C-alpha cells in the first residue's frame, strides 16, 4: 500500500480507452433472446400494437417472419415464441394441434433460418378459456392432467422443428415429464429451458395483454407461482428442475430477483437466463416517454447489470435495440 493508493481509481477511469480495456462486462448480440407474439387471428402481413408494451406487436405468420429478418439482421441468435390461438377452451385443445399457430410458425422460421435458435414458450394460459396456466378440476389446478397436455404440446413443437421448449406454467414435475415425453418420442435433442424461479409478480401486466389472456383471466397465479417473499423456494425450484433434467433455468422477473440470479449463477450448475419481463421493460419505456430518463441508456444498464449478476442469457423485448456490442 502506498500512501496515495486512494487515488488509483481516478487513474483507472480518466481514459475512455482504459475504461473499455478494463471493462469486466460487455453486452453482446449473443446474450439475447428476443420474444415474439404470434396470433392466429391476424392474417397476411398484419400486426397489432400492444397496449402497455410500446414497440412490441402481436404478429401474423408473415409479419413474424419479417420481424425475424430484422432480428437476424441485427445479429440476434435466438427467439422465443408465444402463441395466441383463435379458439380457447377448457382443455387448451388448440395448443398441440399440428397446424396450430406456434407449430406453423416454428416450421416457417426454421425453414427460412435454420440456424436461428428457436425456443417456444410452453404453457396453457393463452389456450384456456379461463386463462390459467393449467386445466382446472373443481376450480383447482390439476397438476398432473396439465402435465399430460404439456407433453403433447412439447412433442408437437418438436415435430415442427423447435430447438428448445420453455415450460412457464410452474406445474410440479414438469421438466421430468417433458424430458421423458420428448425422449420417448425421439426428440432427445430438444432442450428444456425451465422457468424455474418464476415469481407471482405484479410485473406481468403488459404481457397478459400481449398474450391475449387479459380478457379471460380473472384472479391471480399465487397458487402455483413463487411468492416474492420466498428466496429459498426460488433456489429449490431451480435445484429440482436441474435434477429433473433442465438444460437452462430462467429467473423471472429479472432485476428485482437478482439475488436469485446471483446465487444460482455462483452455484454454476446450469446457465442462468434472466427474463427482463414486460413490466420491467414498460417502466423504462414509460419513464422515457415522459422524458424522465434516457431509454437506451437505461435498457443497456439494466441488461449489463443482469450480466454482472450472473446471467448467461437475457430474454428481452428490447433485444434488437440494446444490442450494439456496446462497451458500456
Ligand atoms: C405465462 C407467462 C407469463 C409471462 C411469460 N409466460 C405471465 C404470467 O405468468 O402471468 C410473463 C412475461 C412478461 O411479463 O414479459 N405462462
Ligand atoms: Zn401460463
Short mmCIF file of C-alpha atoms and ligand atoms in Angstrom, two decimals:
data_model
loop_
_atom_site.label_atom_id
_atom_site.label_comp_id
_atom_site.label_asym_id
_atom_site.label_seq_id
_atom_site.Cartn_x
_atom_site.Cartn_y
_atom_site.Cartn_z
CA UNK A 1 0.00 0.00 0.00
CA UNK A 2 1.36 3.33 -0.94
CA UNK A 3 0.21 6.43 0.77
CA UNK A 4 -1.65 7.69 -2.24
CA UNK A 5 -3.34 4.37 -3.11
CA UNK A 6 -6.69 6.04 -2.62
CA UNK A 7 -6.09 7.95 -5.84
CA UNK A 8 -5.85 4.95 -8.15
CA UNK A 9 -9.45 4.97 -9.20
CA UNK A 10 -9.33 8.26 -10.99
CA UNK A 11 -6.40 6.95 -12.99
CA UNK A 12 -8.40 3.88 -13.98
CA UNK A 13 -11.35 5.99 -15.00
CA UNK A 14 -9.94 9.01 -16.73
CA UNK A 15 -9.13 7.46 -20.13
CA UNK A 16 -12.08 6.25 -22.23
CA UNK A 17 -9.84 3.63 -23.80
CA UNK A 18 -8.63 2.31 -20.48
CA UNK A 19 -12.22 2.19 -19.24
CA UNK A 20 -13.03 -0.06 -22.18
CA UNK A 21 -9.91 -2.15 -21.66
CA UNK A 22 -10.73 -2.78 -18.02
CA UNK A 23 -14.45 -3.33 -18.53
CA UNK A 24 -15.48 -6.58 -16.83
CA UNK A 25 -18.74 -6.94 -18.70
CA UNK A 26 -19.92 -6.13 -22.20
CA UNK A 27 -23.23 -6.58 -23.92
CA UNK A 28 -23.14 -8.72 -26.99
CA UNK A 29 -25.76 -9.72 -29.52
CA UNK A 30 -25.36 -13.32 -28.49
CA UNK A 31 -26.54 -12.50 -24.95
CA UNK A 32 -30.13 -12.02 -26.01
CA UNK A 33 -33.29 -13.99 -26.68
CA UNK A 34 -35.98 -11.98 -28.45
CA UNK A 35 -39.67 -12.68 -27.57
CA UNK A 36 -42.23 -12.74 -30.38
CA UNK A 37 -46.03 -12.99 -30.13
CA UNK A 38 -47.93 -14.73 -32.92
CA UNK A 39 -51.69 -14.52 -33.20
CA UNK A 40 -53.76 -16.93 -35.25
CA UNK A 41 -56.42 -14.25 -35.70
CA UNK A 42 -54.11 -11.93 -37.65
CA UNK A 43 -53.86 -12.63 -41.34
CA UNK A 44 -51.40 -11.85 -44.12
CA UNK A 45 -48.90 -9.17 -43.18
CA UNK A 46 -50.91 -7.76 -40.29
CA UNK A 47 -49.51 -6.90 -36.89
CA UNK A 48 -51.10 -5.15 -33.95
CA UNK A 49 -49.55 -2.99 -31.29
CA UNK A 50 -49.99 -3.97 -27.64
CA UNK A 51 -51.34 -1.64 -25.02
CA UNK A 52 -48.75 -1.20 -22.31
CA UNK A 53 -45.90 -2.69 -24.33
CA UNK A 54 -44.74 0.05 -26.72
CA UNK A 55 -42.73 -1.20 -29.69
CA UNK A 56 -43.91 -4.81 -29.27
CA UNK A 57 -46.53 -6.38 -31.55
CA UNK A 58 -48.81 -9.35 -31.99
CA UNK A 59 -47.77 -10.78 -35.33
CA UNK A 60 -49.35 -12.72 -38.14
CA UNK A 61 -47.30 -15.51 -39.70
CA UNK A 62 -45.95 -13.24 -42.43
CA UNK A 63 -45.13 -10.36 -40.15
CA UNK A 64 -43.34 -12.56 -37.63
CA UNK A 65 -41.09 -13.70 -40.46
CA UNK A 66 -40.37 -10.04 -41.27
CA UNK A 67 -39.58 -9.43 -37.62
CA UNK A 68 -37.20 -12.39 -37.67
CA UNK A 69 -35.50 -10.77 -40.68
CA UNK A 70 -34.99 -7.64 -38.62
CA UNK A 71 -33.75 -9.57 -35.59
CA UNK A 72 -31.36 -11.71 -37.62
CA UNK A 73 -30.02 -8.65 -39.42
CA UNK A 74 -29.29 -7.14 -36.01
CA UNK A 75 -27.32 -10.23 -35.11
CA UNK A 76 -29.85 -11.83 -32.77
CA UNK A 77 -29.23 -15.58 -32.48
CA UNK A 78 -32.37 -16.74 -30.70
CA UNK A 79 -36.09 -16.01 -30.36
CA UNK A 80 -38.81 -17.25 -28.02
CA UNK A 81 -42.33 -17.68 -29.41
CA UNK A 82 -45.65 -17.09 -27.64
CA UNK A 83 -48.82 -18.23 -29.40
CA UNK A 84 -52.30 -16.79 -29.26
CA UNK A 85 -54.93 -19.15 -30.74
CA UNK A 86 -58.25 -18.11 -32.18
CA UNK A 87 -60.15 -20.65 -30.13
CA UNK A 88 -59.77 -21.14 -26.41
CA UNK A 89 -61.46 -23.88 -24.40
CA UNK A 90 -61.30 -25.58 -21.01
CA UNK A 91 -58.71 -28.12 -22.10
CA UNK A 92 -56.42 -26.00 -24.31
CA UNK A 93 -57.16 -28.22 -27.29
CA UNK A 94 -55.59 -25.83 -29.80
CA UNK A 95 -52.22 -25.96 -28.08
CA UNK A 96 -50.96 -29.24 -29.55
CA UNK A 97 -52.55 -29.44 -32.99
CA UNK A 98 -50.02 -29.85 -35.78
CA UNK A 99 -51.37 -26.84 -37.67
CA UNK A 100 -51.55 -24.63 -34.56
CA UNK A 101 -50.18 -21.11 -34.77
CA UNK A 102 -46.91 -21.84 -32.96
CA UNK A 103 -46.30 -25.13 -34.80
CA UNK A 104 -46.87 -23.36 -38.14
CA UNK A 105 -44.55 -20.52 -37.27
CA UNK A 106 -41.79 -22.81 -35.97
CA UNK A 107 -41.80 -24.66 -39.31
CA UNK A 108 -41.65 -21.47 -41.36
CA UNK A 109 -38.96 -19.84 -39.27
CA UNK A 110 -36.76 -22.94 -39.15
CA UNK A 111 -37.00 -23.42 -42.91
CA UNK A 112 -36.04 -19.79 -43.55
CA UNK A 113 -33.46 -19.52 -40.75
CA UNK A 114 -32.18 -22.99 -39.93
CA UNK A 115 -29.51 -21.54 -37.68
CA UNK A 116 -31.77 -19.34 -35.56
CA UNK A 117 -32.16 -20.96 -32.13
CA UNK A 118 -35.92 -21.20 -31.82
CA UNK A 119 -37.45 -21.55 -28.37
CA UNK A 120 -41.20 -21.96 -27.83
CA UNK A 121 -42.83 -20.93 -24.60
CA UNK A 122 -44.88 -23.85 -23.38
CA UNK A 123 -47.94 -23.02 -21.35
CA UNK A 124 -51.70 -23.39 -21.41
CA UNK A 125 -52.75 -19.91 -20.32
CA UNK A 126 -53.31 -18.39 -23.74
CA UNK A 127 -55.16 -21.56 -24.83
CA UNK A 128 -57.57 -21.96 -21.92
CA UNK A 129 -60.84 -20.05 -21.75
CA UNK A 130 -60.19 -19.14 -18.10
CA UNK A 131 -56.58 -18.07 -18.69
CA UNK A 132 -54.96 -20.26 -16.04
CA UNK A 133 -51.67 -21.97 -16.84
CA UNK A 134 -53.23 -25.40 -16.48
CA UNK A 135 -56.53 -27.24 -16.61
CA UNK A 136 -58.90 -26.93 -13.67
CA UNK A 137 -60.72 -29.60 -11.72
CA UNK A 138 -63.20 -28.46 -9.08
CA UNK A 139 -61.83 -24.97 -9.63
CA UNK A 140 -58.34 -26.10 -8.66
CA UNK A 141 -55.42 -26.53 -10.94
CA UNK A 142 -54.98 -30.16 -11.93
CA UNK A 143 -51.21 -30.51 -11.94
CA UNK A 144 -50.87 -33.97 -13.46
CA UNK A 145 -53.59 -33.59 -16.05
CA UNK A 146 -51.82 -30.40 -17.16
CA UNK A 147 -48.53 -32.27 -17.48
CA UNK A 148 -50.10 -34.70 -19.94
CA UNK A 149 -51.24 -31.82 -22.14
CA UNK A 150 -47.85 -30.15 -21.86
CA UNK A 151 -46.20 -33.36 -23.05
CA UNK A 152 -48.37 -33.29 -26.16
CA UNK A 153 -47.53 -29.64 -26.81
CA UNK A 154 -43.80 -30.28 -26.43
CA UNK A 155 -43.86 -33.17 -28.87
CA UNK A 156 -45.86 -31.16 -31.39
CA UNK A 157 -43.33 -28.31 -31.17
CA UNK A 158 -40.53 -30.84 -31.56
CA UNK A 159 -42.11 -32.32 -34.68
CA UNK A 160 -42.37 -28.78 -36.08
CA UNK A 161 -38.62 -28.39 -35.55
CA UNK A 162 -38.22 -26.36 -32.37
CA UNK A 163 -34.76 -26.29 -30.75
CA UNK A 164 -35.94 -25.76 -27.20
CA UNK A 165 -39.16 -25.66 -25.17
CA UNK A 166 -39.65 -23.31 -22.26
CA UNK A 167 -42.33 -24.51 -19.84
CA UNK A 168 -43.65 -21.49 -17.96
CA UNK A 169 -46.62 -22.89 -16.08
CA UNK A 170 -44.91 -23.78 -12.79
CA UNK A 171 -46.52 -27.22 -12.52
CA UNK A 172 -44.64 -29.66 -10.30
CA UNK A 173 -42.66 -32.30 -12.13
CA UNK A 174 -42.87 -30.50 -15.49
CA UNK A 175 -39.28 -30.93 -16.55
CA UNK A 176 -39.11 -34.64 -15.80
CA UNK A 177 -42.40 -35.25 -17.53
CA UNK A 178 -41.34 -33.30 -20.63
CA UNK A 179 -37.89 -34.86 -20.80
CA UNK A 180 -39.39 -38.34 -20.75
CA UNK A 181 -42.05 -37.49 -23.31
CA UNK A 182 -39.57 -35.85 -25.67
CA UNK A 183 -37.02 -38.67 -25.36
CA UNK A 184 -39.51 -41.46 -25.85
CA UNK A 185 -40.85 -39.69 -28.93
CA UNK A 186 -37.39 -39.47 -30.47
CA UNK A 187 -36.72 -35.82 -29.64
CA UNK A 188 -33.83 -36.12 -27.25
CA UNK A 189 -32.03 -33.23 -28.98
CA UNK A 190 -34.75 -30.75 -27.97
CA UNK A 191 -33.63 -28.75 -24.95
CA UNK A 192 -35.67 -27.61 -21.96
CA UNK A 193 -35.32 -24.05 -20.72
CA UNK A 194 -37.30 -24.16 -17.50
CA UNK A 195 -38.98 -21.15 -15.98
CA UNK A 196 -37.77 -22.45 -12.65
CA UNK A 197 -37.75 -19.43 -10.43
CA UNK A 198 -40.89 -17.70 -11.57
CA UNK A 199 -42.41 -15.37 -9.04
CA UNK A 200 -46.04 -14.29 -8.73
CA UNK A 201 -45.20 -10.77 -9.80
CA UNK A 202 -47.05 -7.53 -10.46
CA UNK A 203 -44.73 -7.02 -13.42
CA UNK A 204 -46.52 -9.34 -15.86
CA UNK A 205 -49.42 -6.97 -16.56
CA UNK A 206 -48.47 -5.84 -20.07
CA UNK A 207 -47.62 -9.42 -21.08
CA UNK A 208 -51.12 -10.60 -20.26
CA UNK A 209 -52.40 -8.05 -22.76
CA UNK A 210 -49.80 -9.20 -25.28
CA UNK A 211 -50.60 -12.88 -24.89
CA UNK A 212 -54.32 -12.30 -25.09
CA UNK A 213 -55.20 -13.54 -21.61
CA UNK A 214 -56.16 -10.24 -20.01
CA UNK A 215 -59.81 -10.54 -21.12
CA UNK A 216 -60.36 -14.07 -19.96
CA UNK A 217 -58.18 -14.19 -16.89
CA UNK A 218 -59.58 -13.22 -13.51
CA UNK A 219 -57.66 -13.78 -10.34
CA UNK A 220 -54.00 -14.49 -9.78
CA UNK A 221 -51.38 -17.20 -10.05
CA UNK A 222 -50.39 -17.30 -6.40
CA UNK A 223 -51.43 -20.94 -6.22
CA UNK A 224 -48.58 -22.02 -8.50
CA UNK A 225 -46.01 -19.22 -8.81
CA UNK A 226 -43.48 -18.40 -6.07
CA UNK A 227 -44.34 -15.62 -3.59
CA UNK A 228 -41.93 -12.66 -3.78
CA UNK A 229 -41.01 -13.26 -0.13
CA UNK A 230 -39.50 -16.70 -0.85
CA UNK A 231 -35.77 -16.69 -1.56
CA UNK A 232 -35.16 -20.34 -0.73
CA UNK A 233 -38.09 -21.56 -2.79
CA UNK A 234 -36.55 -19.74 -5.74
CA UNK A 235 -33.40 -21.81 -5.30
CA UNK A 236 -35.24 -25.04 -4.56
CA UNK A 237 -37.31 -24.81 -7.73
CA UNK A 238 -34.13 -24.41 -9.77
CA UNK A 239 -32.47 -27.35 -7.99
CA UNK A 240 -35.48 -29.55 -8.67
CA UNK A 241 -35.52 -28.59 -12.33
CA UNK A 242 -31.82 -29.37 -12.57
CA UNK A 243 -32.45 -32.82 -11.05
CA UNK A 244 -35.32 -33.39 -13.44
CA UNK A 245 -33.14 -32.64 -16.45
CA UNK A 246 -33.49 -28.96 -17.33
CA UNK A 247 -30.81 -27.54 -19.61
CA UNK A 248 -31.27 -23.91 -18.53
CA UNK A 249 -33.04 -22.18 -15.65
CA UNK A 250 -34.95 -18.93 -16.02
CA UNK A 251 -35.32 -16.38 -13.25
CA UNK A 252 -38.30 -14.14 -13.74
CA UNK A 253 -38.73 -11.21 -13.26
CA UNK A 254 -35.05 -10.43 -13.51
CA UNK A 255 -34.00 -7.19 -11.83
CA UNK A 256 -35.98 -7.39 -8.60
CA UNK A 257 -34.93 -11.03 -8.25
CA UNK A 258 -31.22 -10.61 -8.85
CA UNK A 259 -30.40 -12.21 -5.50
CA UNK A 260 -31.69 -15.45 -7.01
CA UNK A 261 -29.76 -14.90 -10.25
CA UNK A 262 -26.56 -14.21 -8.38
CA UNK A 263 -26.88 -17.24 -6.12
CA UNK A 264 -27.80 -19.64 -8.91
CA UNK A 265 -25.00 -18.41 -11.13
CA UNK A 266 -22.49 -18.84 -8.32
CA UNK A 267 -23.61 -22.43 -7.92
CA UNK A 268 -22.55 -22.61 -11.55
CA UNK A 269 -24.57 -25.69 -12.41
CA UNK A 270 -26.77 -24.55 -15.28
CA UNK A 271 -26.77 -21.45 -17.46
CA UNK A 272 -28.99 -18.85 -15.79
CA UNK A 273 -31.38 -16.94 -18.01
CA UNK A 274 -32.84 -13.65 -16.78
CA UNK A 275 -36.25 -12.71 -18.13
CA UNK A 276 -36.50 -8.91 -18.19
CA UNK A 277 -40.29 -9.04 -18.18
CA UNK A 278 -42.95 -6.84 -19.70
CA UNK A 279 -43.40 -4.63 -16.63
CA UNK A 280 -39.67 -4.06 -16.33
CA UNK A 281 -39.49 -3.07 -19.99
CA UNK A 282 -42.60 -0.89 -19.87
CA UNK A 283 -41.45 1.05 -16.83
CA UNK A 284 -38.37 2.19 -18.70
CA UNK A 285 -40.41 2.93 -21.83
CA UNK A 286 -42.96 4.98 -19.90
CA UNK A 287 -40.34 6.92 -17.99
CA UNK A 288 -38.51 7.74 -21.19
CA UNK A 289 -41.72 8.76 -22.94
CA UNK A 290 -42.29 11.14 -20.03
CA UNK A 291 -38.72 12.39 -20.64
CA UNK A 292 -37.61 11.23 -17.23
CA UNK A 293 -34.70 9.15 -18.39
CA UNK A 294 -32.84 8.03 -21.47
CA UNK A 295 -34.36 4.79 -22.74
CA UNK A 296 -31.30 3.36 -24.45
CA UNK A 297 -29.02 4.07 -21.54
CA UNK A 298 -31.49 2.68 -19.02
CA UNK A 299 -32.13 -0.50 -21.03
CA UNK A 300 -28.43 -1.09 -21.51
CA UNK A 301 -27.69 -0.53 -17.86
CA UNK A 302 -30.43 -2.97 -16.85
CA UNK A 303 -29.04 -5.64 -19.22
CA UNK A 304 -25.46 -5.04 -18.24
CA UNK A 305 -26.28 -5.32 -14.55
CA UNK A 306 -28.06 -8.60 -15.23
CA UNK A 307 -24.87 -9.90 -16.81
CA UNK A 308 -22.87 -8.67 -13.85
CA UNK A 309 -25.23 -10.54 -11.54
CA UNK A 310 -24.51 -13.74 -13.49
CA UNK A 311 -27.00 -14.13 -16.33
CA UNK A 312 -25.66 -16.16 -19.23
CA UNK A 313 -28.59 -15.06 -21.36
CA UNK A 314 -31.29 -12.41 -21.18
CA UNK A 315 -34.80 -12.57 -22.59
CA UNK A 316 -35.70 -9.01 -23.53
CA UNK A 317 -38.28 -7.15 -25.59
CA UNK A 318 -35.54 -4.60 -26.21
CA UNK A 319 -33.10 -7.20 -27.57
CA UNK A 320 -32.98 -5.67 -31.06
CA UNK A 321 -32.49 -2.17 -29.69
CA UNK A 322 -29.88 -2.63 -27.00
CA UNK A 323 -27.60 -4.97 -28.85
CA UNK A 324 -24.78 -2.96 -30.22
CA UNK A 325 -21.67 -4.67 -28.89
CA UNK A 326 -21.52 -1.66 -26.63
CA UNK A 327 -18.63 -1.06 -24.36
CA UNK A 328 -20.51 0.46 -21.58
C1 LIG B 1 -47.44 -17.26 -18.67
C2 LIG B 1 -46.33 -16.31 -18.82
C3 LIG B 1 -46.25 -15.04 -18.25
C4 LIG B 1 -45.07 -14.47 -18.70
C5 LIG B 1 -44.43 -15.39 -19.54
N1 LIG B 1 -45.22 -16.54 -19.59
C6 LIG B 1 -47.21 -14.32 -17.40
C7 LIG B 1 -47.85 -14.94 -16.26
O1 LIG B 1 -47.33 -15.85 -15.63
O2 LIG B 1 -48.94 -14.47 -15.99
C8 LIG B 1 -44.62 -13.08 -18.34
C9 LIG B 1 -43.69 -12.43 -19.26
C10 LIG B 1 -43.65 -10.96 -19.17
O3 LIG B 1 -44.29 -10.31 -18.32
O4 LIG B 1 -42.94 -10.38 -20.00
N2 LIG B 1 -47.10 -18.57 -18.56
ZN1 LIG B 2 -49.10 -19.67 -18.36
#
